[in-house]
Structure formats: structure tokens, C-alpha cells
Short mmCIF file of C-alpha atoms in Angstrom, two decimals:
data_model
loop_
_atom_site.label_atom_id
_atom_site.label_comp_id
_atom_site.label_asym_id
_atom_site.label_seq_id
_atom_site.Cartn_x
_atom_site.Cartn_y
_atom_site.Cartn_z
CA UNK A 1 -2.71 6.68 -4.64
CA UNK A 2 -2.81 8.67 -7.59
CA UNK A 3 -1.59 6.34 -10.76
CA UNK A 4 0.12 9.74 -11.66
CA UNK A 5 3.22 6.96 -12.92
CA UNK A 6 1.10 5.25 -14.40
CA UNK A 7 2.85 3.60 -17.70
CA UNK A 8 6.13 4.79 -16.11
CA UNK A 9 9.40 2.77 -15.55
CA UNK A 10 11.66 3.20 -12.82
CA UNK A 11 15.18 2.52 -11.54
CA UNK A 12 15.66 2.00 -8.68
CA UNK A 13 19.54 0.77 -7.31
CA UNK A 14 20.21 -0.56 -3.52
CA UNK A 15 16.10 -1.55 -3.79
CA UNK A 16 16.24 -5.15 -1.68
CA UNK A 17 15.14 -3.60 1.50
CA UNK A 18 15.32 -0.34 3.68
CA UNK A 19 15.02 2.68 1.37
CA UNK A 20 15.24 1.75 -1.65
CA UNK A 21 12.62 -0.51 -1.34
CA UNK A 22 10.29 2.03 0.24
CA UNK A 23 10.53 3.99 -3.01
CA UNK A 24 9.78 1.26 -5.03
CA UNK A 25 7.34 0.39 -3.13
CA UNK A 26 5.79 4.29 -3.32
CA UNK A 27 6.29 4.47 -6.83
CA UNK A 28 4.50 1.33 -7.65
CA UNK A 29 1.96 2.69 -5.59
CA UNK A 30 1.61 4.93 -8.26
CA UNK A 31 1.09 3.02 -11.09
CA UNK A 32 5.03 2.66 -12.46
CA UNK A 33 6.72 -0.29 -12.72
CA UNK A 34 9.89 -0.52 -11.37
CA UNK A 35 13.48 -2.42 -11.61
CA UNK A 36 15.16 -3.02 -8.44
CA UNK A 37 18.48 -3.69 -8.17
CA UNK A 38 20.91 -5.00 -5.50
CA UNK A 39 24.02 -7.25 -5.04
CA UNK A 40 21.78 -10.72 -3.96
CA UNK A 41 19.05 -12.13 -6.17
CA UNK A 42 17.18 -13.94 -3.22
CA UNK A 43 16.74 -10.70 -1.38
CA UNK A 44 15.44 -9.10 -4.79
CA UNK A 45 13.02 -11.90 -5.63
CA UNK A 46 11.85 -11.21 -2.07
CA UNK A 47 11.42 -7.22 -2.83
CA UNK A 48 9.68 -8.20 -6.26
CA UNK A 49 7.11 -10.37 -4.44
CA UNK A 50 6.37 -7.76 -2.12
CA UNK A 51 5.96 -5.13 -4.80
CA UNK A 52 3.38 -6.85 -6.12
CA UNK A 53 5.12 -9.55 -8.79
CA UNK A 54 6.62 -9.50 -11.66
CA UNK A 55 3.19 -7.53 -13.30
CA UNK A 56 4.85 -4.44 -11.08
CA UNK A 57 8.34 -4.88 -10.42
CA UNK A 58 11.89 -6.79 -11.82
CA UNK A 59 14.85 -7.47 -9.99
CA UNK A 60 17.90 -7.23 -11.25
CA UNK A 61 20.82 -8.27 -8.93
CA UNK A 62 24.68 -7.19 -9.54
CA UNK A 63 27.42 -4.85 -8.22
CA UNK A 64 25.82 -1.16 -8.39
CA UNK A 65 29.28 -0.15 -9.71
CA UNK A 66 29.87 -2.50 -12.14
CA UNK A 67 29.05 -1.09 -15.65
CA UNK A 68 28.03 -4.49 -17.15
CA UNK A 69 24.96 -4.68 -14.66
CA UNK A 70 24.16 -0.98 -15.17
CA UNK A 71 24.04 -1.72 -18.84
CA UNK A 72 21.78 -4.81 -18.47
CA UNK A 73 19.62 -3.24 -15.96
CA UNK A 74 18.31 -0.52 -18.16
CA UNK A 75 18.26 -2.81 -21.62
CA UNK A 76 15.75 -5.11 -19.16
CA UNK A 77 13.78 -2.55 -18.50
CA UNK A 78 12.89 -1.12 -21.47
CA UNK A 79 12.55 -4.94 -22.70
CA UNK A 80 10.26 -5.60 -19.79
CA UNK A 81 8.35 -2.41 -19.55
CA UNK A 82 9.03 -0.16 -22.59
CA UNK A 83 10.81 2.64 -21.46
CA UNK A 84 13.02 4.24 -18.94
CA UNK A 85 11.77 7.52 -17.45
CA UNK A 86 12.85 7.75 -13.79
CA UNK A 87 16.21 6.24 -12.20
CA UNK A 88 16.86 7.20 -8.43
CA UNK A 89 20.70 6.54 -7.58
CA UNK A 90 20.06 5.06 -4.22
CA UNK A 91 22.91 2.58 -3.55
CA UNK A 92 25.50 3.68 -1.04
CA UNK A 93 28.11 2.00 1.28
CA UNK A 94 29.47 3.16 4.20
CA UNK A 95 32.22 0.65 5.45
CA UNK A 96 34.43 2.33 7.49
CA UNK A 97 34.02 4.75 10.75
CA UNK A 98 36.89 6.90 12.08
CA UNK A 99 39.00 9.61 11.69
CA UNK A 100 40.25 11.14 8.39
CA UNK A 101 44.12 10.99 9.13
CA UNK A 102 43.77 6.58 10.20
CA UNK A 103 40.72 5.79 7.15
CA UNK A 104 41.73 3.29 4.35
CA UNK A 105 42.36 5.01 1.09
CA UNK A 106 41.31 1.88 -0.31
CA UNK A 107 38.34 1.76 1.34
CA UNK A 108 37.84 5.95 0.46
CA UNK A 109 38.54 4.81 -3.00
CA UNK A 110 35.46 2.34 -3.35
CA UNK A 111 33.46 4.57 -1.23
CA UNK A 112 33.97 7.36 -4.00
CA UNK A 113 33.33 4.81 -6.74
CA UNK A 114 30.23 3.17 -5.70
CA UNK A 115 28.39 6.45 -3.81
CA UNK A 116 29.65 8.98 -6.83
CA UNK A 117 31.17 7.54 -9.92
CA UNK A 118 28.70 4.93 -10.07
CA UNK A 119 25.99 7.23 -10.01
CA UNK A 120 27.03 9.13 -12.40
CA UNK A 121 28.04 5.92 -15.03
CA UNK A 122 23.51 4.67 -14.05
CA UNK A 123 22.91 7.95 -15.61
CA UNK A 124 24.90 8.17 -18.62
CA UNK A 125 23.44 4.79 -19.43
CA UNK A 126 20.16 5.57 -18.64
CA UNK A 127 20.67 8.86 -20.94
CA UNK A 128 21.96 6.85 -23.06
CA UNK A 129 19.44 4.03 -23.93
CA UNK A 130 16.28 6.07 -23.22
CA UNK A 131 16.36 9.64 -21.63
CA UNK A 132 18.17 11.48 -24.03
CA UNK A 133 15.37 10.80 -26.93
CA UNK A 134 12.57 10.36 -24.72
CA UNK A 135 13.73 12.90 -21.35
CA UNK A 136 13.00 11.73 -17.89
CA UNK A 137 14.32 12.69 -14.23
CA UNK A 138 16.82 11.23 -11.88
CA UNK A 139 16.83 11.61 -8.03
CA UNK A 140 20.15 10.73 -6.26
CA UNK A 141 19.87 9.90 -2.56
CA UNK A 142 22.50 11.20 -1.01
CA UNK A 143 22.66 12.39 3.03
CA UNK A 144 22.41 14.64 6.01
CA UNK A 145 25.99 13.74 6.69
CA UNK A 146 26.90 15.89 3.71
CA UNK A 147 25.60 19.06 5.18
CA UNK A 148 28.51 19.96 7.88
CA UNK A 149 31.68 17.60 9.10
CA UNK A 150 30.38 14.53 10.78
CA UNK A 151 33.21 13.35 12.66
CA UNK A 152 33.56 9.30 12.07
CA UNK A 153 31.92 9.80 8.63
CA UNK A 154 33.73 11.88 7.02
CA UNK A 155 34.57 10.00 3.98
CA UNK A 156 30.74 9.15 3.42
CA UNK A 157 29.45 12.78 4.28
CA UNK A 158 32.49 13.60 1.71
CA UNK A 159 31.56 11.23 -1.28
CA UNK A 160 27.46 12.13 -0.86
CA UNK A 161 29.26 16.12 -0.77
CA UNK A 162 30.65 15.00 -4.32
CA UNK A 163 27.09 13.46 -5.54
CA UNK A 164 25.59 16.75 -4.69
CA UNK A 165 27.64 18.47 -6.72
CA UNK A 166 27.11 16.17 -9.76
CA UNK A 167 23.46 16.30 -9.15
CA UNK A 168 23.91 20.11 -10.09
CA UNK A 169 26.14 19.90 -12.94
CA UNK A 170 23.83 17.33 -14.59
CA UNK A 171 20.85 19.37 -13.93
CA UNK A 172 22.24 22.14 -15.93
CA UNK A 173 23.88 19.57 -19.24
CA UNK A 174 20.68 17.70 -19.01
CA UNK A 175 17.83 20.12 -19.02
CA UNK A 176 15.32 21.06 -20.29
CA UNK A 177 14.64 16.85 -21.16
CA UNK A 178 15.95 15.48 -17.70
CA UNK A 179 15.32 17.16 -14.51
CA UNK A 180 18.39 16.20 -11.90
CA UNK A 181 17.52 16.30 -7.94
CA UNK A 182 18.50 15.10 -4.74
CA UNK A 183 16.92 14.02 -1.17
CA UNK A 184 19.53 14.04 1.76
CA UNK A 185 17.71 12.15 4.47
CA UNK A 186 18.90 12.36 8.15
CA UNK A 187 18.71 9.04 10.08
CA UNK A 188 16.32 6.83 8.79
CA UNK A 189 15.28 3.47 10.74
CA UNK A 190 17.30 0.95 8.32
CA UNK A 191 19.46 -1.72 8.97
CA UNK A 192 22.24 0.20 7.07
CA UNK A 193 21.57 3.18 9.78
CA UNK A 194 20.92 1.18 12.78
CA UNK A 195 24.71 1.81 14.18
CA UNK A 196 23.28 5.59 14.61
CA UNK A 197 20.28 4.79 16.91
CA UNK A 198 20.12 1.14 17.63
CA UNK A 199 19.43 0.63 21.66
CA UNK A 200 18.96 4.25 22.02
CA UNK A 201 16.28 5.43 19.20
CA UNK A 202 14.62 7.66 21.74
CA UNK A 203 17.71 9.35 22.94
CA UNK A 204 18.34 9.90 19.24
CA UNK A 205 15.18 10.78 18.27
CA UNK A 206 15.03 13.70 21.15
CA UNK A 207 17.45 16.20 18.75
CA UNK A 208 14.85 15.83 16.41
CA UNK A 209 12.06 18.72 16.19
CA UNK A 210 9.57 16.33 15.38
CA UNK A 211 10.66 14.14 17.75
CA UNK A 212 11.27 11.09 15.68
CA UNK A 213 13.59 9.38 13.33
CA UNK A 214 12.55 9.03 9.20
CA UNK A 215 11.16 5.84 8.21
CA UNK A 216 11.27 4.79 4.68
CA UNK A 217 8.29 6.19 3.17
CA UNK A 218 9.52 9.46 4.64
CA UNK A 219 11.93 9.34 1.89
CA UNK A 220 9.87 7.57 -0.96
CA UNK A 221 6.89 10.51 -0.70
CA UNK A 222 9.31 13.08 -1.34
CA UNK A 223 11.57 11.27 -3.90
CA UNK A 224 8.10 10.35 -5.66
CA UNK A 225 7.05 14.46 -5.45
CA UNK A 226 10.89 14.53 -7.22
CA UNK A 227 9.87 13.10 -9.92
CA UNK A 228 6.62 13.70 -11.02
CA UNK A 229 5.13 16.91 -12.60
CA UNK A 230 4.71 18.56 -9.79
CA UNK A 231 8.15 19.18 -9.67
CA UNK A 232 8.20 20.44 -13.09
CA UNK A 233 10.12 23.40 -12.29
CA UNK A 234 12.84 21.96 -9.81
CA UNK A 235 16.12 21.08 -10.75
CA UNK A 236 19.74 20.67 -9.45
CA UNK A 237 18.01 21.00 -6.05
CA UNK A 238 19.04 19.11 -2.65
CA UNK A 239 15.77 18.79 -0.50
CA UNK A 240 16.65 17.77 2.94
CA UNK A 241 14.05 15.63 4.94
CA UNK A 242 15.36 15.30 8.65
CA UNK A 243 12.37 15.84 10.68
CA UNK A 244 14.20 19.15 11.23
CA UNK A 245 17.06 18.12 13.24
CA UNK A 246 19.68 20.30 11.03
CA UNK A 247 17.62 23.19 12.61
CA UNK A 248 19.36 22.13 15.80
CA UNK A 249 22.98 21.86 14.68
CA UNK A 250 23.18 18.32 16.39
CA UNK A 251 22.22 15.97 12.77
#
């Protein structure tokens, strides 16, 4: 790898395992250090150890929607590591599966607030505390699902819609200091996708020009490319990695 990050610091939320963790884990790569957060602290002690130790990586663990544990996250990591350039919105749920007209508002509700409004509340405190002297750049991870109606997943493909949109409006309040992007993977072999292609990854995978599904560090190369200075002149843009299967209208 390159070091290109090297005296970095990264954010990343949803970072225990699947991909989160494989952008950590390409970012560190790359000389950053990184804060991981996620709702258990066992699970993030596990990630930290496998980034390398606390020399590379912190885990933070706490509700990604839950303002008091976006607050400490970043004040930790400029403690730990100095400085705050890079957070990548990552954390999602997806709880519910169905039809529009039977869904739980309740459920829509938190769906909204964790995949959207809590993105938006990890950057105004990363602005905040560090980016708005200093500058920086945010990737969002938001989905495939977004791109046309996905019948079951509506609300998701609806809330990552709405994170789209933000990703654009904050590229244009926040430049020239913070550049704003997003990657909208397609299915990517995780145990939060695994309802999509579990006992039939082949049959899956066939739809797929390149004839397989995205694996972590699919996502981590290109959210790493997001945020580095070869990107310089991209922002407010949604780059989809899918292994080409919106090409086919079936993803």
C-alpha cells in the first residue's frame, strides 16, 4: 500500500465487521488510523485487534444515532490521534421487508433516523470539532437499492434515496474545505446482505456482468480512492460499484 493516509484519522461508523470493517481495514492499510464504531464493544475490541491494535485503530461502541456517542467518538479521536480528516457514514439498518402500504411507520421512522438523520448529525459534529478549521472529506455508504423501486425494500432504497440527496447538498455548503461523496454498492457478501443471496450466491451472482457478488474490499478500494487526493476534484458524486448488474435492470 501506499501510506498516502499516512498521519490521517478516520471515522468510520457500523465498523465491527462486514463493510465497515473492510474500509477500516483498507484505510489502515494506508497509513491512517482509524475509529470504529458500532453498537457492541466485544465485537469492536475484536475489529481493533484485527486492524492492527490500538497503535492503528480505536473502537468506540454506542448507538450510531445517538448524538452523545457521535460527540464522544470524534472528541476521542482527535484525543487519540490528533485530528479528524475523513468520516465515512457507513451504519445502516434494514429491519423490515415488505410492501409500502403493510411497513411499520415506526420502524420507517428509525430507518430514516439512523440511515439519514444520523448521518447527517456524524457530520455536523465532525465539522464541527475538526473539519471546518482544518477541511477533510466524508463518504456516505449508501445503496444500489436507491437507484430504481426495489419491491420489499422500499423504505431502505427510500432512506439511502434521502442520504444521496444530502450527500449533494453538503457537497455544495461544505466545499471548497470538505469534499462530500457517496458509494452505492450492490450486494455485497455480508451477514447484513446474506438474506439477498444466501443458499443461492451463484444464481444471484449470474445477473451480474462480472459474474460475481462485491466483497468488502470491493467497497473499501473505492471509498479509499473517495477520499484521498486523487479525488481532488469530485464532489456531491454517487459512484456505484455493482459489478455492473444495474447495466442489466435486474440489481
Amino acid at each position: 500500500m501506499t501510506g498516502r493516509f499516512t498521519g490521517r484519522t478516520a471515522v468510520v461508523t457500523g465498523a465491527s465487521r462486514g463493510i465497515g470493517l473492510g474500509i477500516a481495514q483498507r484505510l489502515v492499510d494506508e497509513g491512517a488510523k482509524v475509529v470504529v464504531t458500532a453498537r457492541k464493544q466485544e465485537a469492536l475490541d475484536e475489529a481493533v485487534a484485527s486492524l492492527g491494535g490500538p497503535e492503528h485503530a480505536l473502537g468506540v461502541a454506542g448507538k450510531a444515532d445517538d448524538p452523545d456517542h457521535q460527540a464522544e467518538t470524534v472528541k476521542r479521536a482527535v484525543e487519540a490521534f490528533g485530528s479528524l480528516d475523513f468520516l465515512v457514514n457507513n451504519a445502516g439498518i434494514n429491519p423490515i421487508f415488505g410492501p409500502l402500504v403493510e411497513v411499520d411507520l415506526a420502524a420507517v421512522r428509525k430507518i430514516i433516523e439512523v440511515n439519514c438523520v444520523a448521518a447527517l448529525s456524524w457530520v455536523q459534529q465532525a465539522h464541527q470539532a475538526w473539519m471546518g478549521e482544518h477541511g477533510g472529506a466524508v463518504v456516505n455508504v449508501g445503496s444500489g437499492t436507491s437507484l430504481r423501486p426495489a419491491p420489499g425494500m422500499g423504505v431502505y432504497g427510500s432512506s439511502k434515496a434521502l442520504l444521496t440527496y444530502l450527500t449533494r447538498e453538503l457537497a455544495v455548503e461544505l466545499g471548497p474545505s470538505v469534499r462530500v461523496n457517496e458509494v452505492a454498492p450492490a450486494v455485497v457478501k455480508t451477514r447484513f446482505a446474506a438474506p439477498l443471496y444466501e443458499g443461492r450466491e451463484e444464481e444471484v451472482a449470474a445477473a451480474y456482468p462480472l459474474k460475481r457478488l462485491g466483497v468488502p474490499e470491493d467497497i473499501g478500494s473505492v471509498v479509499a480512492f473517495l477520499l484521498s487526493e486523487d479525488a481532488g476534484w469530485l464532489t456531491g458524486q454517487q459512484l456505484v460499484v455493482d459489478g455492473g448488474v444495474t447495466l442489466t435492470g435486474v440489481g
